[in-house]
XYZ file of C-alpha atoms in Angstrom:
653
model
C -13.212 -26.950 -18.761
C -12.810 -28.721 -22.138
C -14.233 -25.726 -24.018
C -11.440 -23.524 -22.656
C -8.517 -25.823 -23.439
C -6.139 -26.043 -26.382
C -5.645 -22.814 -28.321
C -8.482 -21.061 -26.497
C -7.512 -17.813 -24.775
C -9.729 -15.981 -22.332
C -9.912 -12.262 -23.159
C -12.183 -11.305 -20.304
C -15.024 -12.220 -17.994
C -18.398 -10.672 -17.301
C -20.233 -12.346 -14.452
C -20.756 -15.967 -15.581
C -19.663 -15.406 -19.185
C -16.143 -15.671 -20.614
C -15.035 -14.086 -23.873
C -12.912 -16.736 -25.598
C -10.772 -16.619 -28.729
C -9.162 -19.470 -30.619
C -5.670 -18.173 -31.407
C -5.341 -20.656 -34.291
C -8.557 -19.752 -36.146
C -9.392 -16.280 -34.701
C -12.878 -17.576 -33.877
C -14.473 -15.756 -30.967
C -17.340 -16.819 -28.708
C -18.959 -16.308 -25.317
C -18.749 -19.285 -22.963
C -21.087 -19.738 -19.999
C -19.235 -21.069 -16.958
C -22.025 -23.265 -15.619
C -23.873 -24.596 -18.667
C -20.846 -24.543 -21.038
C -23.128 -22.871 -23.570
C -21.425 -21.102 -26.473
C -22.591 -17.936 -28.215
C -20.645 -17.346 -31.419
C -19.349 -13.870 -32.216
C -17.525 -12.362 -35.214
C -13.933 -13.445 -35.708
C -11.461 -11.238 -33.856
C -8.570 -10.859 -36.288
C -6.510 -8.409 -34.224
C -6.996 -9.278 -30.559
C -5.245 -7.479 -27.697
C -1.713 -8.647 -27.064
C -1.235 -10.691 -23.864
C 0.713 -7.806 -22.330
C -1.994 -5.216 -23.036
C -4.675 -4.162 -20.589
C -8.231 -4.854 -21.687
C -11.653 -5.388 -20.156
C -14.978 -6.976 -21.092
C -18.560 -5.856 -20.501
C -21.931 -7.177 -21.658
C -24.676 -4.569 -21.862
C -28.426 -4.925 -22.297
C -31.712 -3.412 -21.178
C -32.083 -5.961 -18.406
C -29.967 -8.218 -16.272
C -32.092 -11.178 -17.388
C -30.881 -10.680 -20.952
C -27.280 -10.583 -19.790
C -27.821 -13.897 -18.045
C -29.122 -15.398 -21.287
C -27.450 -13.933 -24.417
C -27.565 -13.464 -27.417
C -29.666 -10.279 -26.923
C -26.772 -8.159 -25.674
C -23.909 -5.941 -26.789
C -20.392 -7.251 -26.228
C -17.901 -4.507 -25.401
C -14.150 -5.161 -25.324
C -11.884 -2.271 -24.380
C -8.133 -1.988 -24.942
C -6.309 0.495 -22.709
C -3.019 1.011 -24.502
C -4.570 1.723 -27.912
C -7.439 3.688 -26.343
C -10.179 2.086 -28.369
C -13.222 -0.022 -27.677
C -14.546 -2.929 -29.745
C -18.227 -3.807 -29.801
C -20.496 -6.325 -31.484
C -23.739 -8.228 -31.060
C -24.264 -11.944 -31.670
C -24.978 -12.363 -35.369
C -22.870 -9.383 -36.497
C -20.359 -10.002 -39.273
C -17.556 -7.951 -37.750
C -16.547 -5.908 -34.729
C -17.114 -2.146 -34.590
C -14.751 0.337 -32.966
C -15.196 3.378 -30.691
C -12.311 5.606 -29.513
C -12.606 5.170 -25.752
C -11.230 2.623 -23.316
C -11.769 0.740 -20.067
C -15.368 -0.407 -19.790
C -17.720 -1.523 -17.071
C -21.492 -1.716 -17.120
C -24.693 -1.534 -15.127
C -27.954 -3.386 -15.673
C -29.797 -0.799 -17.783
C -27.628 -0.928 -20.894
C -25.159 1.773 -19.921
C -21.424 1.222 -20.208
C -19.033 3.474 -18.296
C -15.677 3.937 -19.985
C -12.585 6.023 -19.350
C -11.613 8.191 -22.289
C -8.604 10.390 -22.943
C -7.339 12.406 -19.946
C -9.392 10.308 -17.537
C -12.828 11.613 -18.573
C -15.599 9.154 -17.692
C -17.956 8.683 -20.651
C -21.373 7.026 -20.411
C -22.356 4.965 -23.460
C -25.822 3.639 -24.220
C -24.995 0.153 -25.518
C -28.581 -0.869 -26.289
C -28.179 0.535 -29.808
C -26.444 -1.468 -32.557
C -23.606 1.056 -32.313
C -23.027 2.327 -28.737
C -23.890 6.027 -28.441
C -22.311 8.585 -26.149
C -24.970 9.531 -23.621
C -23.044 11.964 -21.423
C -19.628 12.977 -20.134
C -19.065 12.728 -16.403
C -16.316 13.989 -14.145
C -12.708 13.055 -14.758
C -11.149 10.337 -12.657
C -10.049 11.401 -9.167
C -6.343 12.233 -8.780
C -3.912 9.549 -7.710
C -2.411 9.509 -4.243
C 0.917 11.401 -4.432
C 2.523 8.686 -2.311
C 2.220 6.185 -5.170
C 2.664 8.249 -8.308
C 4.398 5.614 -10.365
C 2.364 2.407 -10.529
C -1.421 2.325 -10.319
C -4.332 0.343 -11.678
C -7.890 1.622 -11.462
C -11.288 0.075 -12.096
C -14.810 1.433 -12.349
C -17.734 -0.389 -10.743
C -21.412 0.466 -10.509
C -23.713 -0.181 -7.551
C -27.322 1.058 -7.333
C -26.516 3.963 -9.624
C -23.338 5.040 -7.831
C -19.997 4.670 -9.608
C -17.008 3.484 -7.600
C -13.445 4.125 -8.688
C -11.119 1.640 -6.998
C -7.456 2.424 -7.549
C -4.860 -0.168 -6.604
C -1.285 0.872 -5.924
C 1.325 -1.690 -6.847
C 4.906 -2.068 -5.757
C 6.829 -0.702 -8.743
C 9.471 -2.328 -10.894
C 9.163 -5.897 -11.948
C 6.494 -8.122 -13.414
C 5.608 -9.687 -10.080
C 4.064 -6.550 -8.621
C 2.288 -6.724 -5.300
C -0.616 -4.688 -3.982
C 0.554 -2.229 -1.327
C -2.287 0.289 -1.062
C -5.749 1.244 -2.285
C -7.951 4.290 -2.427
C -11.657 4.455 -3.165
C -13.809 7.233 -4.578
C -17.536 7.207 -5.221
C -19.592 9.381 -7.560
C -23.290 9.306 -6.675
C -25.724 9.196 -9.568
C -26.945 12.709 -8.764
C -23.465 14.295 -8.721
C -20.615 14.832 -11.163
C -17.872 14.987 -8.526
C -15.949 12.223 -6.782
C -15.959 11.761 -3.017
C -13.143 9.981 -1.199
C -14.407 7.200 1.085
C -12.786 4.803 3.537
C -15.131 1.877 3.030
C -17.562 0.229 0.640
C -20.187 -0.525 3.275
C -21.661 -4.008 3.146
C -20.243 -4.711 -0.290
C -17.369 -6.918 -1.431
C -15.294 -6.365 -4.566
C -13.458 -9.016 -6.586
C -10.690 -7.969 -8.994
C -8.909 -10.385 -11.296
C -7.253 -9.982 -14.659
C -8.759 -6.864 -16.215
C -12.264 -7.419 -14.881
C -14.004 -6.858 -11.593
C -17.207 -7.808 -9.804
C -19.110 -6.135 -7.002
C -21.314 -8.049 -4.560
C -23.757 -5.574 -3.060
C -24.710 -7.637 -0.001
C -21.644 -9.577 1.082
C -23.191 -10.877 4.304
C -26.107 -12.416 2.414
C -23.594 -14.164 0.141
C -21.735 -15.378 3.270
C -18.741 -13.175 2.467
C -16.863 -10.765 4.692
C -18.206 -7.256 4.001
C -16.058 -4.214 3.291
C -13.286 -6.225 1.614
C -11.535 -6.111 -1.763
C -10.105 -9.369 -3.144
C -7.401 -9.059 -5.812
C -5.782 -11.820 -7.877
C -2.140 -11.059 -8.642
C -0.044 -12.116 -11.606
C 0.629 -15.876 -11.852
C 4.035 -16.880 -10.572
C 5.944 -20.094 -9.932
C 3.839 -22.410 -7.835
C 0.614 -20.429 -7.826
C -1.020 -17.038 -7.813
C -1.087 -14.419 -5.023
C -4.502 -13.571 -3.579
C -4.587 -10.176 -1.851
C -7.453 -9.426 0.519
C -7.726 -5.765 1.501
C -9.734 -5.469 4.723
C -10.999 -1.897 4.829
C -12.214 -2.162 8.437
C -8.636 -2.041 9.726
C -6.936 -1.007 6.459
C -4.728 -4.087 6.204
C -3.683 -6.478 3.449
C -3.548 -10.268 3.662
C -1.730 -12.207 0.955
C -2.149 -15.935 0.337
C -0.663 -18.103 -2.385
C -3.134 -20.265 -4.303
C -0.994 -23.208 -5.309
C -1.240 -25.943 -7.894
C -3.251 -24.200 -10.603
C -1.057 -21.639 -12.326
C 2.342 -21.538 -13.973
C 4.579 -18.525 -14.422
C 3.894 -16.835 -17.727
C 0.390 -18.296 -18.013
C -2.863 -16.463 -18.617
C -4.285 -14.178 -15.990
C -6.859 -15.470 -13.540
C -10.454 -14.251 -13.313
C -13.090 -14.434 -10.621
C -16.222 -16.431 -11.425
C -18.889 -14.750 -9.290
C -22.424 -16.218 -9.590
C -24.863 -13.688 -10.979
C -27.136 -14.091 -7.954
C -24.352 -12.648 -5.786
C -23.935 -9.603 -8.016
C -27.606 -8.671 -8.200
C -28.496 -5.677 -6.074
C -30.563 -6.652 -3.051
C -30.232 -3.490 -1.019
C -28.512 -0.152 -1.242
C -25.713 0.116 1.283
C -24.276 3.319 2.565
C -20.737 3.656 1.198
C -20.011 6.954 2.885
C -16.870 7.531 4.874
C -16.871 7.288 8.638
C -16.916 10.742 10.166
C -13.572 12.098 11.325
C -13.280 13.383 14.846
C -10.600 14.171 17.371
C -10.791 12.481 20.741
C -8.643 12.174 23.804
C -6.047 9.476 24.216
C -7.447 6.074 25.113
C -5.367 2.997 25.706
C -7.263 -0.114 24.711
C -5.757 -3.562 25.084
C -7.461 -5.310 22.161
C -6.676 -8.753 23.480
C -8.385 -8.051 26.805
C -11.032 -5.765 25.361
C -10.659 -3.389 28.296
C -10.492 0.372 28.057
C -9.263 3.065 30.385
C -8.853 6.788 29.939
C -5.238 7.923 30.173
C -4.969 10.047 33.282
C -7.956 8.568 35.153
C -6.865 7.546 38.659
C -8.051 4.344 40.250
C -8.561 4.481 44.013
C -5.300 3.641 45.718
C -5.057 0.928 48.330
C -2.546 0.391 51.030
C -1.537 -2.844 49.299
C -0.182 -1.111 46.190
C 1.057 2.116 47.719
C 3.048 0.335 50.403
C 5.119 -1.842 48.052
C 8.880 -1.391 48.582
C 10.613 0.892 46.107
C 13.022 -1.813 44.961
C 10.105 -4.107 44.125
C 8.344 -1.342 42.200
C 11.431 -0.764 40.082
C 11.558 -4.460 39.223
C 7.897 -4.340 38.169
C 8.454 -1.308 35.958
C 11.391 -2.933 34.202
C 9.207 -5.863 33.129
C 6.207 -3.993 31.721
C 5.897 -2.795 28.145
C 6.008 0.844 27.228
C 2.276 1.059 26.576
C 1.522 -0.677 29.898
C 3.827 1.785 31.630
C 1.440 4.567 30.631
C -1.156 2.939 32.874
C 1.084 2.829 35.953
C 0.296 6.375 37.160
C -3.393 5.390 37.293
C -2.798 2.647 39.880
C -2.339 4.945 42.861
C -0.954 8.346 43.808
C 2.333 6.887 44.964
C 2.977 5.506 41.483
C 2.283 8.746 39.615
C 5.946 9.677 39.221
C 7.319 6.172 38.934
C 7.822 6.008 35.159
C 9.548 9.391 35.063
C 12.264 8.288 37.465
C 12.704 4.632 36.490
C 14.075 3.361 33.155
C 11.704 1.103 31.254
C 13.440 -1.865 29.668
C 10.861 -2.700 27.011
C 10.560 0.920 25.871
C 13.641 0.277 23.736
C 11.571 -1.841 21.369
C 9.896 0.176 18.608
C 6.150 -0.248 18.146
C 4.403 -0.725 14.823
C 2.191 2.357 14.521
C -0.778 2.011 12.167
C -3.869 3.942 11.135
C -7.213 2.166 11.052
C -8.394 4.123 8.017
C -6.706 6.224 5.367
C -8.716 9.402 5.930
C -9.998 8.805 9.436
C -6.546 8.317 10.916
C -7.325 6.344 14.086
C -3.997 5.197 15.523
C -3.135 1.767 16.889
C 0.129 0.066 17.866
C 1.577 -3.430 17.913
C 4.489 -4.461 20.140
C 6.519 -7.228 18.437
C 8.155 -8.332 21.689
C 5.023 -8.711 23.818
C 2.703 -9.517 20.865
C 0.141 -7.029 22.151
C -1.966 -4.622 20.098
C -3.286 -1.349 21.472
C -5.845 1.088 20.124
C -4.649 4.582 21.046
C -8.040 6.126 20.318
C -6.348 9.104 18.639
C -7.482 10.469 15.294
C -4.875 12.059 13.056
C -7.013 14.130 10.747
C -7.592 17.738 9.854
C -11.053 16.940 8.544
C -9.767 16.964 4.965
C -10.800 13.811 3.043
C -7.309 13.434 1.596
C -5.337 10.440 2.923
C -2.801 10.814 5.706
C 0.438 8.885 5.238
C 2.813 8.031 8.088
C 6.293 8.786 6.743
C 8.895 8.371 9.485
C 9.329 8.456 13.257
C 12.054 9.531 15.665
C 12.135 10.260 19.393
C 8.388 9.935 19.812
C 7.561 12.209 16.869
C 5.898 11.123 13.631
C 6.082 12.954 10.312
C 2.769 12.812 8.417
C 1.855 13.984 4.922
C -1.702 14.664 3.858
C -3.111 15.251 0.407
C -1.153 17.455 -1.952
C 1.891 18.787 -0.166
C 0.622 19.151 3.417
C 3.165 18.117 6.064
C 2.817 17.939 9.844
C 4.717 16.656 12.874
C 2.811 14.756 15.538
C 3.613 13.374 18.967
C 0.717 10.937 19.494
C 1.445 10.237 23.173
C 1.667 13.914 24.110
C -1.172 14.992 21.831
C 0.931 17.663 20.084
C 0.631 18.499 16.365
C 2.877 20.939 14.482
C 1.744 21.986 10.993
C 4.501 22.856 8.535
C 4.070 25.126 5.502
C 2.571 23.273 2.521
C 4.941 22.201 -0.239
C 4.427 23.214 -3.851
C 4.941 19.611 -4.931
C 3.154 16.476 -3.759
C 5.630 13.911 -5.107
C 8.943 13.128 -3.498
C 11.289 10.188 -3.214
C 11.823 10.469 0.519
C 11.356 12.721 3.525
C 12.913 12.665 6.987
C 13.829 14.898 9.922
C 16.519 15.220 12.568
C 16.157 16.071 16.256
C 12.866 17.186 17.847
C 10.671 20.138 16.852
C 11.791 23.240 18.708
C 15.370 22.111 19.238
C 18.106 24.254 17.617
C 19.158 21.586 15.097
C 15.654 20.461 14.098
C 15.300 20.157 10.320
C 13.002 18.431 7.818
C 14.553 17.279 4.531
C 12.640 16.198 1.429
C 14.178 14.937 -1.835
C 12.587 14.343 -5.256
C 14.492 12.699 -8.081
C 11.825 13.203 -10.775
C 12.114 9.555 -11.744
C 15.855 9.622 -12.219
C 15.881 12.058 -15.148
C 19.013 13.899 -14.059
C 17.418 16.509 -11.766
C 17.215 16.291 -7.996
C 14.984 18.701 -6.069
C 15.684 19.081 -2.360
C 13.628 20.972 0.223
C 14.518 21.855 3.797
C 12.547 23.429 6.637
C 13.885 24.625 9.983
C 12.304 26.176 13.053
C 10.394 29.408 12.366
C 10.946 29.252 8.586
C 8.022 30.820 6.754
C 8.446 28.525 3.773
C 10.525 25.650 2.434
C 14.001 26.303 1.091
C 14.161 24.699 -2.353
C 17.097 23.860 -4.591
C 17.350 21.959 -7.868
C 20.544 20.205 -8.900
C 21.291 18.744 -12.294
C 23.845 15.988 -12.249
C 25.714 14.302 -15.064
C 26.306 10.595 -14.674
C 26.905 7.808 -17.143
C 23.586 6.262 -16.175
C 20.531 7.866 -14.624
C 20.140 7.737 -10.856
C 16.599 6.697 -9.904
C 16.440 6.704 -6.116
C 14.947 3.869 -4.121
C 11.722 4.399 -2.194
C 13.374 4.730 1.227
C 13.786 7.921 3.256
C 17.213 9.612 3.317
C 19.504 8.784 6.244
C 21.858 11.163 8.063
C 25.478 10.017 7.846
C 28.532 12.178 8.601
C 26.445 15.355 8.532
C 24.926 14.678 5.089
C 21.831 12.859 3.859
C 22.468 9.690 1.866
C 20.056 8.199 -0.661
C 20.373 4.727 -2.141
C 19.783 4.279 -5.848
C 17.884 1.304 -7.176
C 21.130 0.048 -8.685
C 23.095 0.328 -5.423
C 24.895 3.623 -6.038
C 24.758 6.476 -3.535
C 23.520 10.044 -3.839
C 24.363 12.643 -1.181
C 22.571 15.867 -0.208
C 24.425 18.496 1.825
C 21.818 20.583 3.736
C 24.264 23.366 4.594
C 25.490 23.938 1.040
C 22.167 22.823 -0.502
C 24.021 20.668 -3.035
C 23.416 17.201 -4.472
C 25.952 14.803 -5.931
C 26.081 11.188 -7.102
C 29.158 9.344 -5.864
C 31.387 7.631 -8.417
C 31.781 4.778 -5.950
C 30.481 2.351 -4.815
C 29.809 0.843 -8.210
C 26.305 -0.411 -9.096
C 25.139 -3.762 -7.769
C 22.205 -4.048 -10.174
C 21.054 -2.882 -13.569
C 18.766 0.056 -12.743
C 17.128 -0.047 -16.182
C 15.965 -3.646 -15.799
C 12.232 -3.851 -15.173
C 12.667 -7.378 -13.834
C 14.041 -6.038 -10.568
C 11.308 -6.014 -7.945
C 13.359 -5.226 -4.875
C 12.942 -2.591 -2.204
C 16.154 -0.830 -1.179
C 16.975 0.624 2.229
C 19.796 2.389 4.034
C 20.455 2.352 7.773
C 23.353 3.522 9.942
C 24.684 1.109 12.546
C 27.839 1.666 14.610
C 28.938 4.481 12.301
C 28.672 2.207 9.281
C 26.316 2.441 6.330
C 24.241 -0.713 5.768
C 22.214 -1.375 2.596
C 19.341 -3.875 2.485
C 17.732 -5.256 -0.658
C 14.419 -7.072 -0.258
C 12.251 -9.089 -2.630
C 8.523 -9.593 -1.937
C 6.765 -12.911 -1.399
C 9.310 -14.430 0.941
C 12.439 -14.535 -1.204
C 15.804 -14.020 0.583
C 17.089 -10.546 1.441
C 20.609 -9.299 0.768
C 22.535 -7.040 3.148
C 25.704 -5.054 2.442
C 28.139 -2.894 4.410
C 29.919 0.047 2.822
C 33.675 -0.490 3.046
C 34.731 3.152 3.224
C 38.402 2.364 2.670
C 37.578 0.891 -0.748
C 34.224 2.656 -1.256
C 32.700 -0.678 -2.226
C 29.800 -2.777 -0.964
C 30.715 -5.882 1.026
C 27.964 -8.466 1.494
C 27.037 -9.332 5.082
C 25.902 -12.716 6.305
C 25.841 -11.983 10.027
C 24.089 -9.225 12.004
C 24.239 -10.881 15.410
C 24.699 -7.652 17.387
C 21.716 -5.752 15.998
C 17.972 -6.159 15.497
C 16.420 -4.199 12.629
C 12.855 -2.916 12.212
C 11.846 -2.313 8.605
C 8.758 -0.707 7.088
C 8.228 0.485 3.538
C 10.339 3.616 3.882
C 12.563 3.255 6.947
C 14.829 0.908 8.859
C 15.508 1.342 12.580
C 18.539 -0.332 14.175
C 18.637 -1.320 17.844
C 21.160 -3.359 19.865
C 20.292 -7.030 20.239
C 19.712 -7.216 24.008
C 19.248 -10.978 23.792
C 21.154 -13.513 21.752
C 18.003 -14.733 19.995
C 17.195 -11.190 18.766
C 20.372 -10.902 16.701
C 20.174 -11.481 12.943
C 16.498 -10.504 12.926
C 14.842 -7.980 10.626
C 11.284 -7.295 11.776
C 8.933 -6.285 8.967
C 5.635 -4.406 9.126
C 3.378 -7.452 9.278
C 2.204 -10.030 11.765
C 0.434 -13.373 11.827
C -2.747 -14.060 13.772
C -3.744 -17.423 15.243
C -6.848 -17.675 17.420
C -6.740 -13.932 18.003
C -3.096 -13.904 19.138
C -0.636 -11.875 17.051
C 2.919 -12.951 16.252
C 5.460 -10.555 14.748
C 6.984 -11.521 11.404
C 10.744 -11.222 11.018
C 13.376 -12.219 8.512
C 16.193 -14.396 9.826
C 19.487 -13.316 8.271
C 21.137 -16.549 9.365
C 18.389 -18.882 8.084
C 17.595 -16.665 5.065
C 13.856 -17.050 5.529
C 10.813 -15.357 7.042
C 9.365 -16.536 10.344
C 6.457 -17.226 10.076
C 6.272 -17.758 6.312
C 5.664 -14.667 4.198
C 2.271 -15.686 2.804
C -0.860 -15.509 4.923
C 0.296 -12.659 7.175
C -1.428 -9.346 7.879
C 0.241 -6.159 6.666
C -1.237 -2.788 7.684
C -1.413 -0.498 4.666
C -0.314 2.677 6.443
C 2.235 1.873 9.140
C 5.716 2.724 10.387
C 7.950 1.672 13.255
C 7.408 4.183 16.040
C 9.925 5.160 18.717
C 7.993 6.055 21.899
C 9.423 8.867 23.982
C 7.588 10.706 26.748
């Protein structure tokens, strides 16, 4: 676009209009994407800095006027300074209102977020926008992602949607890792948490967003959110959040963007944004059902425990042959074996199952509905368990960690439970008085003498570590706070603590180690090993993990978007990290908070680190892993499917 070249900088987009500023002359104008028409505005002498967050909205009494300015009010909000600029074509200068973050509807109202998250409704049809009313404050953030969020307000048929994106913290190249959605109907002043946006589609890019009310009519996939990431070398990441199965796809749009360039915006035709019908954006009802094993590839379904009529053909098979069959089936398929005939009912209890040693990727189909599904990376099969993990509370459930068939789940503000999805057992723990923590884990199985849940919170590395423990029959959590003095602060990584030599080890973002002793209820930061990274650098965008393998402590540092990982072993004789380039005897399974280590039963499984994503081709799923030897992802990192809420699950009947 010639009109957008040279010193022109795009400050925002509203539908088919761009707000442009000439950085050399301070001239400001609206530019229509299709006709290239310009509408001149007052000079903008003090524009937002490139690093600031800002948003654009055009407001008028009718959508027809917005399509054909100049009869409209231009609203430019700046988040950091908490003020809003406004003008109309023909004005001599910009006015200012002390609110920030704007979006609009088609009747001249502009919804903005003021101090302390209060949503203010402005009537922008007046020369100076007037405050019409104050609505409810923004909904609270998910405690799982306290640090880095970005929220947007959108309007659809009178309802206001608050879409909050959660970004992987630390570093400019942040990636989208989660989302939550709240809706405030026109007739209410309270927010409701929802799992879907109905037949709509949302496009987010730069500091602006667009909502298409009827995605199917626009030949788009409904119930999806499309997010443009920050430009990086070679292109720009495009995240597609599919709310139907609560997964994220990331593609790299290449050839158009350079690192450090301007942000990208969506250009959505106005005909797509016009409301054609009011869709129901309510959440799917939560219910608890019995266990169902559904092979998604075959589309078949069978109730666990239903017995198919036995035949002499199956019941008369020799025992040796049956044992060979059992050793070749997957763990999930082994659950179907008792349904074949009466003679097979006790087969899995007396025969070891070879493929049961492979962890399964356990996912939830929706944040608040909690329908569980699994993916086996070895057999490439997906199964819908048909189990709902929900207490009926609209707060999101988060899968935290898994051991010996048990899964630790947190829900809402401080609610913790233990679940065995294959046995249908749920154990509710006392609620915690804090909903933010760095990591949480457990040892042994519920009911066993040494069962214990451990939770640590570093309060963002400010010199205070809070640890909580819970054991069998405890009425409440045991809490201790430890202040520690170190030369530099110790912000912990986002992984769960690991048990090593009777104590729980936490990895700092810089590579140092912190240790919690559950018997003495003490916390300390080790003087060695020395840091591997500068913890204060915001350019670091790595995830850090700890895992124990063969009585050795292994640290893993990952970088998103396909860049090479780094692995280290703790040399305990020198208390120093030693970089590893070979892991041929182990296969690792990594999610966002945990790493599981298993022996490499085949030569080709060594040096593999399976991640929590998979690729799909013609309906067939392929697990994604990182090759330590080749230093690359297989398949490539971009274009894969990553479930939002998932962990590696260790089945155990």
